[in-house]
Coordinates of N, CA and C and ligand atoms in Angstrom, one line a residue:
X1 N 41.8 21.6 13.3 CA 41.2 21.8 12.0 C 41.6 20.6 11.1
X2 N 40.8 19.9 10.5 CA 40.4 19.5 9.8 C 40.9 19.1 8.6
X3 N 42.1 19.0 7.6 CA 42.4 19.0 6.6 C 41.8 17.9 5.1
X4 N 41.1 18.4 4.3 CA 40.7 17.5 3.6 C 41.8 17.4 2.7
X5 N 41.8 15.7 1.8 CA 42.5 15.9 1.1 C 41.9 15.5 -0.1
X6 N 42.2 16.2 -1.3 CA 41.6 15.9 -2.6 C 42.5 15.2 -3.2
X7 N 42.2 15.1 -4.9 CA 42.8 14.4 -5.5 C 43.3 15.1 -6.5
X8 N 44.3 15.7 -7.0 CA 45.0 16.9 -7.9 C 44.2 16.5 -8.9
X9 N 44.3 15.4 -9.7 CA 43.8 15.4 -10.9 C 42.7 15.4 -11.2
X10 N 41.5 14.8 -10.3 CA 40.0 15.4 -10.3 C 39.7 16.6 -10.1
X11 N 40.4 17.6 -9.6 CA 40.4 18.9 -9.4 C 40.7 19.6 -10.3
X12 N 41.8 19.3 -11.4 CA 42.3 19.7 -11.9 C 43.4 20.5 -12.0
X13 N 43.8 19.8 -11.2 CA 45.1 20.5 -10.4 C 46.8 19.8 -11.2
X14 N 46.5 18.6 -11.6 CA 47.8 18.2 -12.4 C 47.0 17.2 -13.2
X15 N 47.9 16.7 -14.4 CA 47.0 15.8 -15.5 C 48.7 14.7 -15.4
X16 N 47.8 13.7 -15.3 CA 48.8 12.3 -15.8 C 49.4 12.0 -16.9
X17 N 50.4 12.1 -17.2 CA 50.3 11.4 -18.9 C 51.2 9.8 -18.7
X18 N 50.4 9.4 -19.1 CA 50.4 7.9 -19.1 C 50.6 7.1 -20.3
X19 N 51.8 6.2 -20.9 CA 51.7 5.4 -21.7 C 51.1 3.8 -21.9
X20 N 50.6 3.3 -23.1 CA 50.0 2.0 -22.9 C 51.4 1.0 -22.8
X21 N 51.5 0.4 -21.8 CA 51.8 -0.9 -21.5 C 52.1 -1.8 -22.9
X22 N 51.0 -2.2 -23.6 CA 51.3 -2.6 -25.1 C 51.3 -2.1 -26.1
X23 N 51.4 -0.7 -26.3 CA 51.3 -0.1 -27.8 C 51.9 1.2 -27.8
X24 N 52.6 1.7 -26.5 CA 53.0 3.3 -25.7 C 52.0 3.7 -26.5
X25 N 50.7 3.8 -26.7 CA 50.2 5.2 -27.0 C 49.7 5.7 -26.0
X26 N 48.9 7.1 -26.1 CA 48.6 8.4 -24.9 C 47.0 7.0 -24.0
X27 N 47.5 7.0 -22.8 CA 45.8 6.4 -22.0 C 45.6 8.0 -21.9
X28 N 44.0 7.8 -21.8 CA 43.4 8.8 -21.5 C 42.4 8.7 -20.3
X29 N 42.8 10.0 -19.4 CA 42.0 9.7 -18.6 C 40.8 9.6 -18.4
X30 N 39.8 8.7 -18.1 CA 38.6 8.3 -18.3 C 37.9 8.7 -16.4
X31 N 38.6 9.2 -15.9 CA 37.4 9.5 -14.5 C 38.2 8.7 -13.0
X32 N 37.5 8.7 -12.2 CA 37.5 8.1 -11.5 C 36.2 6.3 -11.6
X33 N 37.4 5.7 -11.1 CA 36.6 4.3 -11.0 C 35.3 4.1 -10.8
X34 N 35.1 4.9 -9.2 CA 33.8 5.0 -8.7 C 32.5 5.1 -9.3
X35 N 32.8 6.2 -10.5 CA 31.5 6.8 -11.8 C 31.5 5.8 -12.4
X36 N 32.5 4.5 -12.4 CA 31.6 3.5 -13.2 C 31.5 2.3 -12.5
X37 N 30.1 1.6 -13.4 CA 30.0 0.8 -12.5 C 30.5 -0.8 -13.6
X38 N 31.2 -1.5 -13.1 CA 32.1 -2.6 -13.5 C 31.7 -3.8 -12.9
X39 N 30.1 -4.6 -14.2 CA 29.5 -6.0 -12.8 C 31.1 -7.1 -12.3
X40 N 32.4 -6.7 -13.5 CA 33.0 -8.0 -12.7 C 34.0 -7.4 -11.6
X41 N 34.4 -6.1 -11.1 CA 34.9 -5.9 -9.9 C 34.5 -5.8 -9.0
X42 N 35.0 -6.1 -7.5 CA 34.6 -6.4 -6.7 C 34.4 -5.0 -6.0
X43 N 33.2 -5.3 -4.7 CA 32.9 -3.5 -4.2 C 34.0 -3.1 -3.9
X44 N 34.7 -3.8 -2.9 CA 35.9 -3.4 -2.2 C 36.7 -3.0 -3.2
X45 N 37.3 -3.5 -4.1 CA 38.0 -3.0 -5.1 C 38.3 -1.3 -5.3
X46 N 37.0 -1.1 -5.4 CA 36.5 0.0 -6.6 C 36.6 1.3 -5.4
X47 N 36.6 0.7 -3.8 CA 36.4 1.8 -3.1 C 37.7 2.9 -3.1
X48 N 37.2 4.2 -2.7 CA 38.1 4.8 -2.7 C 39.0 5.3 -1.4
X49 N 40.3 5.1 -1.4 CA 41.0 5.2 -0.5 C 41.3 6.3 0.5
X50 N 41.6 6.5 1.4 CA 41.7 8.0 2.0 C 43.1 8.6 1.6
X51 N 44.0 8.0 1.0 CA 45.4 8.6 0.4 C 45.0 8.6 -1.0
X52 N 44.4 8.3 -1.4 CA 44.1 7.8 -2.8 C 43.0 7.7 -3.6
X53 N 42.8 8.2 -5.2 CA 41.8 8.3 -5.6 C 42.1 7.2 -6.9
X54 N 41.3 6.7 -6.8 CA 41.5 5.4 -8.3 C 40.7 6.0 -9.5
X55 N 41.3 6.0 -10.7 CA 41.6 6.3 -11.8 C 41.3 5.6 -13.1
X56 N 40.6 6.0 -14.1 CA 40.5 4.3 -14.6 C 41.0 5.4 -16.0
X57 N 42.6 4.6 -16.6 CA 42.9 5.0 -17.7 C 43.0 4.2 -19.1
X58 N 42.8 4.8 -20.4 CA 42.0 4.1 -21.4 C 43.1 4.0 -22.6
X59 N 43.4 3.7 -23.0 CA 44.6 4.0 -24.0 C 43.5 4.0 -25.6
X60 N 43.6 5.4 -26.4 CA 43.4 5.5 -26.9 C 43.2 4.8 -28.6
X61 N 44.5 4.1 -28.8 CA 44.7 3.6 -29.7 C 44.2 1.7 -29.7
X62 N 44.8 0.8 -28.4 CA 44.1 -0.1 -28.7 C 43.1 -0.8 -27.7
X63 N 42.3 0.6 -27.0 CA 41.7 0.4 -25.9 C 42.0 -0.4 -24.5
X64 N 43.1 -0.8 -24.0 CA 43.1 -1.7 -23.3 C 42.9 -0.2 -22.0
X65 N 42.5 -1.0 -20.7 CA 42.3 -0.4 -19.6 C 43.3 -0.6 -19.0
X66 N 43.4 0.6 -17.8 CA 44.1 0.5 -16.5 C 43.7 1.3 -15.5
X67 N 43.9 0.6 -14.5 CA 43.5 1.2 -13.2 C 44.7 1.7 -12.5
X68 N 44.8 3.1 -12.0 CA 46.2 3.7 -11.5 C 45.7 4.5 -10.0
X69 N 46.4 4.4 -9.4 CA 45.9 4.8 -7.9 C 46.9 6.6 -8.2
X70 N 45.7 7.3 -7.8 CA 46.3 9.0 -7.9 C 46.7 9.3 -6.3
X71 N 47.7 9.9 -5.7 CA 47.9 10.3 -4.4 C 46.9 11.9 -4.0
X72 N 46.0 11.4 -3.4 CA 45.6 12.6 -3.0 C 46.9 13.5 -2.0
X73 N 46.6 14.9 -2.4 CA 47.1 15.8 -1.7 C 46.4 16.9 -0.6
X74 N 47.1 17.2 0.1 CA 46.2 18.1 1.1 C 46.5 19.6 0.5
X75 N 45.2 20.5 0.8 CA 45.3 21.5 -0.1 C 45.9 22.6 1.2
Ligands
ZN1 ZN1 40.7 11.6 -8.7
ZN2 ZN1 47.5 0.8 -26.2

């Protein structure tokens, strides 16, 4: 059998809380990478991993981005 593995926080299964890098304020999570499309990354980049679901987090306060790899889990 078969085990798939998801990603807790697309599921909704745990939430990230993540500080900005430059300003600690709350990033917010904005999705998975994949739902957007980004002309300057590369395809490979953006693909998604089989341990891993890429994440694209926003920091509210002075918008800067980040990209954070989430560990998928087997359910
Ligand atoms: Zn995910
Ligand atoms: Zn910030």
């Amino acid at each position: 059998m078969l085990l798939e593995k998801v990603c807790p926080v697309c599921n909704g299964l745990s939430a990230v809380n993540l500080l900005c890098e430059r300003c600690k304020g709350t990033m917010e999570d904005m999705g998975r990478v994949q739902d957007y499309t980004d002309p300057y990354a590369c395809q490979q980049e953006i693909n998604d991993g089989i341990n891993y679901c890429l994440h694209l987090f926003k920091c509210k306060q002075c918008n800067s981005a980040k990209r954070i790899k989430i560990s998928k889990i087997s359910l």
